[in-house]
mmCIF file of C-alpha atoms in Angstrom:
data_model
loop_
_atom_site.group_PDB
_atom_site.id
_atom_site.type_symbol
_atom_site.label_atom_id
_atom_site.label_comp_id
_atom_site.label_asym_id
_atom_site.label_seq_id
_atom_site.Cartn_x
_atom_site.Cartn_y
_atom_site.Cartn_z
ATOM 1 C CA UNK X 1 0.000 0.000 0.000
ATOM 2 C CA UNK X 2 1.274 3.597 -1.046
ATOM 3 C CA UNK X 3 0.211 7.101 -0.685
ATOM 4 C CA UNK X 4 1.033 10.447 -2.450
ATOM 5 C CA UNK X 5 0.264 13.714 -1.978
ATOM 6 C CA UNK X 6 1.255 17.054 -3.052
ATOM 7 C CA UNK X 7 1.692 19.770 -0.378
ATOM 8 C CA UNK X 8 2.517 23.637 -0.700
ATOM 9 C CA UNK X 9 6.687 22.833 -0.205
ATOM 10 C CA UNK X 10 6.832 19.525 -2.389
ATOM 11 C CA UNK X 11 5.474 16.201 -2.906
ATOM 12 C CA UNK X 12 5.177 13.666 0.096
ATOM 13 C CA UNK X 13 4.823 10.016 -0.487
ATOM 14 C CA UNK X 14 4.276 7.238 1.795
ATOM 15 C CA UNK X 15 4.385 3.241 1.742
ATOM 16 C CA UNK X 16 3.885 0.102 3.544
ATOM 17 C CA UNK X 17 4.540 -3.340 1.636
ATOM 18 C CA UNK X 18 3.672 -7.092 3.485
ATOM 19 C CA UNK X 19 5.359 -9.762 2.570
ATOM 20 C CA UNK X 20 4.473 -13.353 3.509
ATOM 21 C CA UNK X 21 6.978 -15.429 1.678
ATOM 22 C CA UNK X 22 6.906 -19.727 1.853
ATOM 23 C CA UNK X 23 10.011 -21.355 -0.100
ATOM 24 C CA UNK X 24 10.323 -24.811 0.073
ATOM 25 C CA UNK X 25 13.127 -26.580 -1.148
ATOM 26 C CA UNK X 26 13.793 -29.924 -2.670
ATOM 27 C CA UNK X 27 16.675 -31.925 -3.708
ATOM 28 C CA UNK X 28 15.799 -34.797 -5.731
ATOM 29 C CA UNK X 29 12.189 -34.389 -5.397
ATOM 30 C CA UNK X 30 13.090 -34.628 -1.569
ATOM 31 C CA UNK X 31 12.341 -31.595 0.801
ATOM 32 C CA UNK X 32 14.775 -30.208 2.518
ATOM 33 C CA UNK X 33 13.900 -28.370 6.092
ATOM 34 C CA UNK X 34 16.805 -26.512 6.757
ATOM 35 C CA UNK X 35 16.538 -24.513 3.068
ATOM 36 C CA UNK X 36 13.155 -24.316 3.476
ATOM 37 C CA UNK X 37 11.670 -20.629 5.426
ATOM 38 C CA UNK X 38 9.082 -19.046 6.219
ATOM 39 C CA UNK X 39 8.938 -15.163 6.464
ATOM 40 C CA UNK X 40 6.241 -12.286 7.893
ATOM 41 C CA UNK X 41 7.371 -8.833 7.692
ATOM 42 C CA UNK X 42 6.303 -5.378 6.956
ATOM 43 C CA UNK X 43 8.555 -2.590 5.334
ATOM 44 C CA UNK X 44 7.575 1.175 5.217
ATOM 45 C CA UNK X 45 9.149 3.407 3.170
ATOM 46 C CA UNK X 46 8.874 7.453 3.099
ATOM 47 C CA UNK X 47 10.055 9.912 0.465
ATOM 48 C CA UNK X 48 9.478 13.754 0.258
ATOM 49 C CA UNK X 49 10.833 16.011 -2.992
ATOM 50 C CA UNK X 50 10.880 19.503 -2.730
ATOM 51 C CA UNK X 51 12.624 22.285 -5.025
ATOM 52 C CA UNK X 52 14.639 25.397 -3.845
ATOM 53 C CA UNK X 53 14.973 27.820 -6.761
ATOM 54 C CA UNK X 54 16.613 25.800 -8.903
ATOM 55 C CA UNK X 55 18.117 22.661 -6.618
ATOM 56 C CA UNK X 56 15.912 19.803 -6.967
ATOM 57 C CA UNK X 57 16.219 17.687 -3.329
ATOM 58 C CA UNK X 58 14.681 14.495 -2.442
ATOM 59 C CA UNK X 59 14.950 12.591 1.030
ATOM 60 C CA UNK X 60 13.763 8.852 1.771
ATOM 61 C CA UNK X 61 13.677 6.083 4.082
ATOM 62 C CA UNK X 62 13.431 2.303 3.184
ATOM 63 C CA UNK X 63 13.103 -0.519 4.644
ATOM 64 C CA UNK X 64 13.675 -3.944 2.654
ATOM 65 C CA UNK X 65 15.077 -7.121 3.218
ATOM 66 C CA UNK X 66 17.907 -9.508 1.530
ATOM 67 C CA UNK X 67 17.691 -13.117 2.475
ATOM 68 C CA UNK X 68 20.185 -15.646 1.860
ATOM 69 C CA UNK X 69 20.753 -17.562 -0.854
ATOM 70 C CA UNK X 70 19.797 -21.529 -0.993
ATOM 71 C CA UNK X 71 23.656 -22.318 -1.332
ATOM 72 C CA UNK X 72 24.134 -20.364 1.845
ATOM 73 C CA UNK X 73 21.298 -22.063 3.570
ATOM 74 C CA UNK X 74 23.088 -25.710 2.471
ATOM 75 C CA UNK X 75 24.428 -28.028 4.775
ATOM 76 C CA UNK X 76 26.565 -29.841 2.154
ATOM 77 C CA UNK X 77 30.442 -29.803 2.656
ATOM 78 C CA UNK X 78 32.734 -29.135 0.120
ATOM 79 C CA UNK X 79 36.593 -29.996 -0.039
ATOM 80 C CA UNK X 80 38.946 -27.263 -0.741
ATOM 81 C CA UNK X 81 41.964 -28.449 0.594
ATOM 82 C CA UNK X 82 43.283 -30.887 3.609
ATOM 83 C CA UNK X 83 42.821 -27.723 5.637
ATOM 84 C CA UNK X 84 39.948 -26.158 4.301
ATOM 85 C CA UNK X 85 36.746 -27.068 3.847
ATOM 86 C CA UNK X 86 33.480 -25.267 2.835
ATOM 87 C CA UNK X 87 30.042 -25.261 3.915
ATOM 88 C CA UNK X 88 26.885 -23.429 4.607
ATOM 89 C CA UNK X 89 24.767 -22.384 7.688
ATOM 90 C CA UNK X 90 21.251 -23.608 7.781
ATOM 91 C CA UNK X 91 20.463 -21.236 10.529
ATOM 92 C CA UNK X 92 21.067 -17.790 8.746
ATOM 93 C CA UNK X 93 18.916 -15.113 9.157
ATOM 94 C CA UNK X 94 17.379 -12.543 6.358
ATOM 95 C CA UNK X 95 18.949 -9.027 6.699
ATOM 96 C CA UNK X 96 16.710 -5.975 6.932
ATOM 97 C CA UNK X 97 17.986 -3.375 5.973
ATOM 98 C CA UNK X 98 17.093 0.667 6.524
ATOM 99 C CA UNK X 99 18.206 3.388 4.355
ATOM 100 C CA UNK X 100 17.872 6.844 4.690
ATOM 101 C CA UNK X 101 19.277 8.885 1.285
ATOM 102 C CA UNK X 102 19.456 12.247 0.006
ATOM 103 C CA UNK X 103 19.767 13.285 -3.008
ATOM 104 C CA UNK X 104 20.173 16.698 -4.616
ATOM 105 C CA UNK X 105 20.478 18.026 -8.065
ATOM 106 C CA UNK X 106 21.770 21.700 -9.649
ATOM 107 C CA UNK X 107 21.921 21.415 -13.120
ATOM 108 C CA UNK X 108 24.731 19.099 -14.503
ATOM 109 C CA UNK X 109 25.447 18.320 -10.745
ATOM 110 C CA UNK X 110 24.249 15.767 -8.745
ATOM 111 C CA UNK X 111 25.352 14.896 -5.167
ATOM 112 C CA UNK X 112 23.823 11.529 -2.935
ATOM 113 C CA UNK X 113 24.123 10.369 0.724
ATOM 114 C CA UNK X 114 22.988 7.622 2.313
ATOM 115 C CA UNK X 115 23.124 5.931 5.824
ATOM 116 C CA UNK X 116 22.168 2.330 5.859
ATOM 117 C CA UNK X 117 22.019 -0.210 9.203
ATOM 118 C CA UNK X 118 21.851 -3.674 8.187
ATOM 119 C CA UNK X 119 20.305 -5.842 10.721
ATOM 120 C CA UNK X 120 21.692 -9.479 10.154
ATOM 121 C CA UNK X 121 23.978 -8.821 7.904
ATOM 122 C CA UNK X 122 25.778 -12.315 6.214
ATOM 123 C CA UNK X 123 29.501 -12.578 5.670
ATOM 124 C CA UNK X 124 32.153 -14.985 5.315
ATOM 125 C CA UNK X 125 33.555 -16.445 8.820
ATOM 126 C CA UNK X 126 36.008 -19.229 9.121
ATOM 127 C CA UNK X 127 36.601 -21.419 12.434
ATOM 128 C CA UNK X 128 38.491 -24.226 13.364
ATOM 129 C CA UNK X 129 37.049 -27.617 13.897
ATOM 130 C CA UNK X 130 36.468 -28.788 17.390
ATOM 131 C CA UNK X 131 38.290 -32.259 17.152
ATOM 132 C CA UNK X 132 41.035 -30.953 14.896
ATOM 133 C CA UNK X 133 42.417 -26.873 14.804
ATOM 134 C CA UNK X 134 44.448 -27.713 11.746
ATOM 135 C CA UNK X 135 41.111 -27.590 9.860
ATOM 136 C CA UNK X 136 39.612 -24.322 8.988
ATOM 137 C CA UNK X 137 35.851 -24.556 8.257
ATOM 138 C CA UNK X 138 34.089 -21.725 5.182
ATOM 139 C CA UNK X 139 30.883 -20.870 6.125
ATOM 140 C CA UNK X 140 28.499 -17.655 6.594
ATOM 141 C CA UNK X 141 27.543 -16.082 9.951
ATOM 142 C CA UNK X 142 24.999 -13.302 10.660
ATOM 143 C CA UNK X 143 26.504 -10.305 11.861
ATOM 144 C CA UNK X 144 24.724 -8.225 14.209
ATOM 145 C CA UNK X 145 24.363 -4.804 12.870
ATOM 146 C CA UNK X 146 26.460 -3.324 9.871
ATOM 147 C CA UNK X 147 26.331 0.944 9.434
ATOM 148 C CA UNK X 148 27.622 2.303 6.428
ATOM 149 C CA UNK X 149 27.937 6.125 4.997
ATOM 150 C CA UNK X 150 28.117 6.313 1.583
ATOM 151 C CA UNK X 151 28.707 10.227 -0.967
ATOM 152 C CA UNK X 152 29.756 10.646 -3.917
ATOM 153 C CA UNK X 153 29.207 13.746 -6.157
ATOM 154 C CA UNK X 154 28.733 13.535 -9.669
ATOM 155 C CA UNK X 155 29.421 16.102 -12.547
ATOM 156 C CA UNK X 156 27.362 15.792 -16.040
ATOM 157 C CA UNK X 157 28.401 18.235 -18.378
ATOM 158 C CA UNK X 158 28.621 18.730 -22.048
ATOM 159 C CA UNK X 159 31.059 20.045 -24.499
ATOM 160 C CA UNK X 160 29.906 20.158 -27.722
ATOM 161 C CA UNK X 161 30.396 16.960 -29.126
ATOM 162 C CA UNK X 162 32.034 15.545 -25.459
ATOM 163 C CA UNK X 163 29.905 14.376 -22.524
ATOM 164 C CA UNK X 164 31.826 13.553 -19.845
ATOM 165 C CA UNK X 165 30.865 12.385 -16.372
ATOM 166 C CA UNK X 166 32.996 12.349 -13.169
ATOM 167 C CA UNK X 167 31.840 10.964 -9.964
ATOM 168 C CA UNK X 168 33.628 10.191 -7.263
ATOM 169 C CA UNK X 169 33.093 9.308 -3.408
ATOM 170 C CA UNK X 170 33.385 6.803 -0.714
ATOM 171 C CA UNK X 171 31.884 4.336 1.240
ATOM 172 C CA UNK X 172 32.528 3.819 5.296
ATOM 173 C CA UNK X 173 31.567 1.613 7.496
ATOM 174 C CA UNK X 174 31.243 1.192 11.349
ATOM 175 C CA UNK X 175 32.405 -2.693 12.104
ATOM 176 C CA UNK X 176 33.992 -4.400 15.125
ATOM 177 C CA UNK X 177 34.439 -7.433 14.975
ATOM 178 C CA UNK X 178 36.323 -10.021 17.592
ATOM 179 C CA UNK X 179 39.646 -12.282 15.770
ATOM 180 C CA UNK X 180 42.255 -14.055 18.013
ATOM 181 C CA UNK X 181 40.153 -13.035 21.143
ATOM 182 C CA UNK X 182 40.702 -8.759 20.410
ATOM 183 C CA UNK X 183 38.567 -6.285 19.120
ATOM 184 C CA UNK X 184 39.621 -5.349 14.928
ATOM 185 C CA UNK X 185 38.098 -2.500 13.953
ATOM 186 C CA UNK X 186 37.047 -1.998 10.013
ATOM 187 C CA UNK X 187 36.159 1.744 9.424
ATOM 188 C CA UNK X 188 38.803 2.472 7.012
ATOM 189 C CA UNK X 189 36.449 4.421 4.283
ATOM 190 C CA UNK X 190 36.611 2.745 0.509
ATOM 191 C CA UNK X 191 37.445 5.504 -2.406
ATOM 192 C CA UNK X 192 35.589 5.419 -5.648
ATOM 193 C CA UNK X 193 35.841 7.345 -8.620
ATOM 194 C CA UNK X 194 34.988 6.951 -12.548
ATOM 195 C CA UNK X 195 35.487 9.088 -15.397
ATOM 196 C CA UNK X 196 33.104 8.213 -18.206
ATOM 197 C CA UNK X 197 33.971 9.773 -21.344
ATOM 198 C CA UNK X 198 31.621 9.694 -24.570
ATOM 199 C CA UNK X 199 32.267 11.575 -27.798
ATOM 200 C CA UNK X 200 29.181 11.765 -30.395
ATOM 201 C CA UNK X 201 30.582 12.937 -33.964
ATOM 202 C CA UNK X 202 28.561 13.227 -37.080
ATOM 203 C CA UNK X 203 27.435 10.002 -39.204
ATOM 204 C CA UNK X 204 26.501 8.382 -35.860
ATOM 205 C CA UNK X 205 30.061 7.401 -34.859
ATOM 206 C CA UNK X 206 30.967 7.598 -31.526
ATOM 207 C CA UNK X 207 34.046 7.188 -29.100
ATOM 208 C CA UNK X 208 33.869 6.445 -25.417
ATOM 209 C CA UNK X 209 36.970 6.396 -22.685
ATOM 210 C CA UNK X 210 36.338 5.190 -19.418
ATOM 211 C CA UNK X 211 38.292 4.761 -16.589
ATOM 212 C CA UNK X 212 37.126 2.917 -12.857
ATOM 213 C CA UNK X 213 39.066 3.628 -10.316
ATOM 214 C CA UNK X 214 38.615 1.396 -6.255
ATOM 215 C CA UNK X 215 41.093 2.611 -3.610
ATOM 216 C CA UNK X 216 41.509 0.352 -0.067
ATOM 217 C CA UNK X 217 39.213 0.351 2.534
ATOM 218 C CA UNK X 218 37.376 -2.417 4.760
ATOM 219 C CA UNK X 219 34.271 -3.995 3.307
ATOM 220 C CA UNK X 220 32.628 -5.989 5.958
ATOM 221 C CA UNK X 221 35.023 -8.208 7.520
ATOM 222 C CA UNK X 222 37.555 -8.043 5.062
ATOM 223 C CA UNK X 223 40.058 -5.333 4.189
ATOM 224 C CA UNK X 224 40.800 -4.578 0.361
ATOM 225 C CA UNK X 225 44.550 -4.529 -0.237
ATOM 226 C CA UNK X 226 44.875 -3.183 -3.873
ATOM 227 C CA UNK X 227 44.548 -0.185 -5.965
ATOM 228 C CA UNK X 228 42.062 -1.267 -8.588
ATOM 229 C CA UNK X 229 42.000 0.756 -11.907
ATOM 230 C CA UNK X 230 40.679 -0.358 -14.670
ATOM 231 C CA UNK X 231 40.180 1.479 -18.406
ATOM 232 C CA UNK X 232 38.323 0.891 -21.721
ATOM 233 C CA UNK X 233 38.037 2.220 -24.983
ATOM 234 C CA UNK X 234 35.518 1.497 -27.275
ATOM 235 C CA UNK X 235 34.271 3.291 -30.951
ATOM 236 C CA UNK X 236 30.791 2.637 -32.368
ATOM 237 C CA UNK X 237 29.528 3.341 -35.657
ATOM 238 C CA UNK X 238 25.951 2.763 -37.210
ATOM 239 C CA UNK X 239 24.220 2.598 -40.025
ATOM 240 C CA UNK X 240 21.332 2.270 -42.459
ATOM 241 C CA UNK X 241 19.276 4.571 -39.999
ATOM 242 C CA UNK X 242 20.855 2.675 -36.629
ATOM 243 C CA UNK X 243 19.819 -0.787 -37.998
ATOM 244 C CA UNK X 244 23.260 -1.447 -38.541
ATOM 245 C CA UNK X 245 25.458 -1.333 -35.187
ATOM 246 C CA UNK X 246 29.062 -2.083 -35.299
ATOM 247 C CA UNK X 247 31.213 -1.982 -32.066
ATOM 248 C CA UNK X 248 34.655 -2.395 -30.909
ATOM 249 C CA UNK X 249 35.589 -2.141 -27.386
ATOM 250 C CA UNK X 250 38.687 -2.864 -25.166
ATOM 251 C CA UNK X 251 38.373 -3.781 -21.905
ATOM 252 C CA UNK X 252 41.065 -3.253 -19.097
ATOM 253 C CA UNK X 253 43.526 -1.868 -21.464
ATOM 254 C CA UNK X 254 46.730 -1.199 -18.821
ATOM 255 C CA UNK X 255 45.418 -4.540 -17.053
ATOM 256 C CA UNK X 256 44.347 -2.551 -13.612
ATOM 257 C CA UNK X 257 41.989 -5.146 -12.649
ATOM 258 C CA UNK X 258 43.330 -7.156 -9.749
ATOM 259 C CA UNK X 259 42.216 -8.123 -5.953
ATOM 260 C CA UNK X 260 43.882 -8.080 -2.740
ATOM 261 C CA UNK X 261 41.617 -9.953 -0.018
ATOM 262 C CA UNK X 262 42.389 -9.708 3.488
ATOM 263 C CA UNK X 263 39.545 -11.827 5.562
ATOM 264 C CA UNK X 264 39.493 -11.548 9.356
ATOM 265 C CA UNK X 265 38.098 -14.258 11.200
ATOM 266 C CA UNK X 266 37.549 -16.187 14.581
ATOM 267 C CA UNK X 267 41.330 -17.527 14.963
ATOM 268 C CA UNK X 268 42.488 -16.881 11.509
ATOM 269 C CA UNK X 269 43.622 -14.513 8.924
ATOM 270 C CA UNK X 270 43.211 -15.689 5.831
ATOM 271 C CA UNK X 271 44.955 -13.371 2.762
ATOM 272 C CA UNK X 272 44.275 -13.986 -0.955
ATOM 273 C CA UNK X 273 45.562 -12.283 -4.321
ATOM 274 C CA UNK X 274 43.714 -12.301 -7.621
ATOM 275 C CA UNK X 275 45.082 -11.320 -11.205
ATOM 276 C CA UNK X 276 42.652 -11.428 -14.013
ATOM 277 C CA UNK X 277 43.685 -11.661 -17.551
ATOM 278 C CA UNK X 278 40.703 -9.366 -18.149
ATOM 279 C CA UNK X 279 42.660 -7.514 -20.936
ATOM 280 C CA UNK X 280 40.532 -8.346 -24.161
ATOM 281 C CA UNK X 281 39.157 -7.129 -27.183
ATOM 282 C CA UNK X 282 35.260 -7.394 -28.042
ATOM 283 C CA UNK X 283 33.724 -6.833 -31.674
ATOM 284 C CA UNK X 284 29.940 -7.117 -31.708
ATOM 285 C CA UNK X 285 28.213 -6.414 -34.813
ATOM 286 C CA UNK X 286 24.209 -6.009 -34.552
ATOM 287 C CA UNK X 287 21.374 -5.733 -37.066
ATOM 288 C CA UNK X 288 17.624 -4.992 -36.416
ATOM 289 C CA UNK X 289 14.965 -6.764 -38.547
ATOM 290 C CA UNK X 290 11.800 -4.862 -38.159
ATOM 291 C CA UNK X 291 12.188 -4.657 -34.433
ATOM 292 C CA UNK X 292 9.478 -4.121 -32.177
ATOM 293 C CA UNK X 293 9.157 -3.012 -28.865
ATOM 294 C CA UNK X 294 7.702 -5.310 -26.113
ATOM 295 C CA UNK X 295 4.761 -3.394 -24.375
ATOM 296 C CA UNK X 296 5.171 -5.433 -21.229
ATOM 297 C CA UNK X 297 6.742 -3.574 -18.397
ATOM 298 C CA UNK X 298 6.240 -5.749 -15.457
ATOM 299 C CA UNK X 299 8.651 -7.881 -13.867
ATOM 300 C CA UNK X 300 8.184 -11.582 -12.490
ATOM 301 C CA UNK X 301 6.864 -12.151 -9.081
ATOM 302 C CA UNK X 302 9.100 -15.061 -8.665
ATOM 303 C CA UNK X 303 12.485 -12.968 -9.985
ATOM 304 C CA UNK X 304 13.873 -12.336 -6.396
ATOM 305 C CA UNK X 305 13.613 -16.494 -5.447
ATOM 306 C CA UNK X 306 14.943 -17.389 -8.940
ATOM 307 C CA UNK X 307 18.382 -14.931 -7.933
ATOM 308 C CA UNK X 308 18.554 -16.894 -4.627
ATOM 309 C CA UNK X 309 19.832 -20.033 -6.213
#
């Protein structure tokens, strides 16, 4: 149920969804219990718009909920390693999660904050086995509470035949979390910036250049190690009134695109390194035979379960 109104200042709008959810799930036409749920919950949501000469401001509150997927839910082990294995916790909770955002626009400018508190929030966790340390157990825990400020400002502004956008930002969170019996603390903020470039010349050809740039910071329990940077070019040219589309695009062209994973847990610190060989180059070439467009507009009910699996 939602409700709208317009008032002398700006336009008020106000929500309240239900949700009574029943998954069951089988394996081999056999149901399993500890995948199956059940779940009753309400979530309001607020939002008021209002416009000061020529700012544009909105301000909401949400609350939704994210709920674990089946293969978190499972109970079956897997074997990494003699010392690792991997597994699931039957027992996790969904997350609800509130969100209070602001968002205000000046012309080509655009600036966004947001606080959200996630209740139940599921990460990683490792521990050791009972009957033998040596072993270090995968799974997922719920984590009490997880507060996180995000801002970034973005800047839309044209040039003639150049459009470029630059946003950039960060992300901080509020964590504790207790590894090798003493308090860690994870509020290092995360840095994020992009600089999207697009150049529209005559005869519909067009040349983009963009460049994605992730700093360190702590992401739930785990700390991000590396600089991540990664750029692509890419030049598009149609034809026969944009029925013809021809594009060539490289991805990751100084091979920027790399990982540095530093996972705290119960009695362990576990530290891994990924390199991608994400350099590539992509041709796509794409013709339109009498193309229509759907008139459907809704989405399936069942689209949120299907993403669980």
């Amino acid at each position: 149920m939602e409700y709208s109104r317009s008032i002398p200042i700006g336009q008020l709008g106000v929500g309240l969804r239900y949700e009574n959810v029943r998954s069951d799930y089988f394996s081999n036409d056999v149901k399993m219990e500890e995948q199956s749920r059940r779940y009753d919950q309400w979530f309001p949501n607020f939002s008021f718009s209002t416009k000061l000469k020529e700012v544009n401001m909105q301000a909401s509150y949400t609350a939704k909920t994210k709920r674990p997927s089946y293969r978190q839910l499972s109970s079956n082990v897997f074997y990494g390693n003699r010392f690792l294995l991997q597994t699931g916790n039957p027992y996790l909770k969904p997350s609800v999660i509130h969100d209070v955002t602001l968002v205000s626009t000046w012309k080509f400018v655009q600036f966004m904050a947001s606080y959200k508190n996630e209740k139940d929030a599921v990460i990683y966790w490792t521990e050791q086995m009972e009957e033998n340390p040596a072993i270090s157990v995968l799974a997922y825990r719920n984590l009490e509470k997880l507060p996180n400020f995000t801002a970034f400002l973005t800047l839309s502004p044209t040039f003639g035949v150049w459009s470029p956008q630059l946003s950039g930002g960060f992300i901080k969170q509020w964590v504790t979390i207790t590894s090798s019996d003493k308090p860690v603390k994870l509020n290092k903020p995360l840095p994020i910036a992009s600089l999207n470039n697009s150049f529209r010349f005559p005869n519909e050809f067009i040349l983009t250049l963009d460049a994605n740039y992730q700093g360190k910071g702590d992401v739930q329990n785990v700390y991000l190690t590396e600089h991540r940077l990664r750029v692509n070019l890419g030049v598009t040219k149609s034809f026969y009134d944009n029925r013809l589309r021809v594009e060539l695009k490289g991805h990751d062209l100084f091979r920027g695109q790399k990982d540095g994973n530093l996972l705290y847990n119960d009695r362990m610190e576990l530290y891994q390194v990924n390199r991608y060989d994400s350099r590539e180059i992509e041709l796509t070439v794409r013709y339109n035979f009498n193309s229509a467009r759907s008139k459907y507009k809704g989405t399936g009910a069942g689209n949120t379960e299907i993403n669980r699996l």
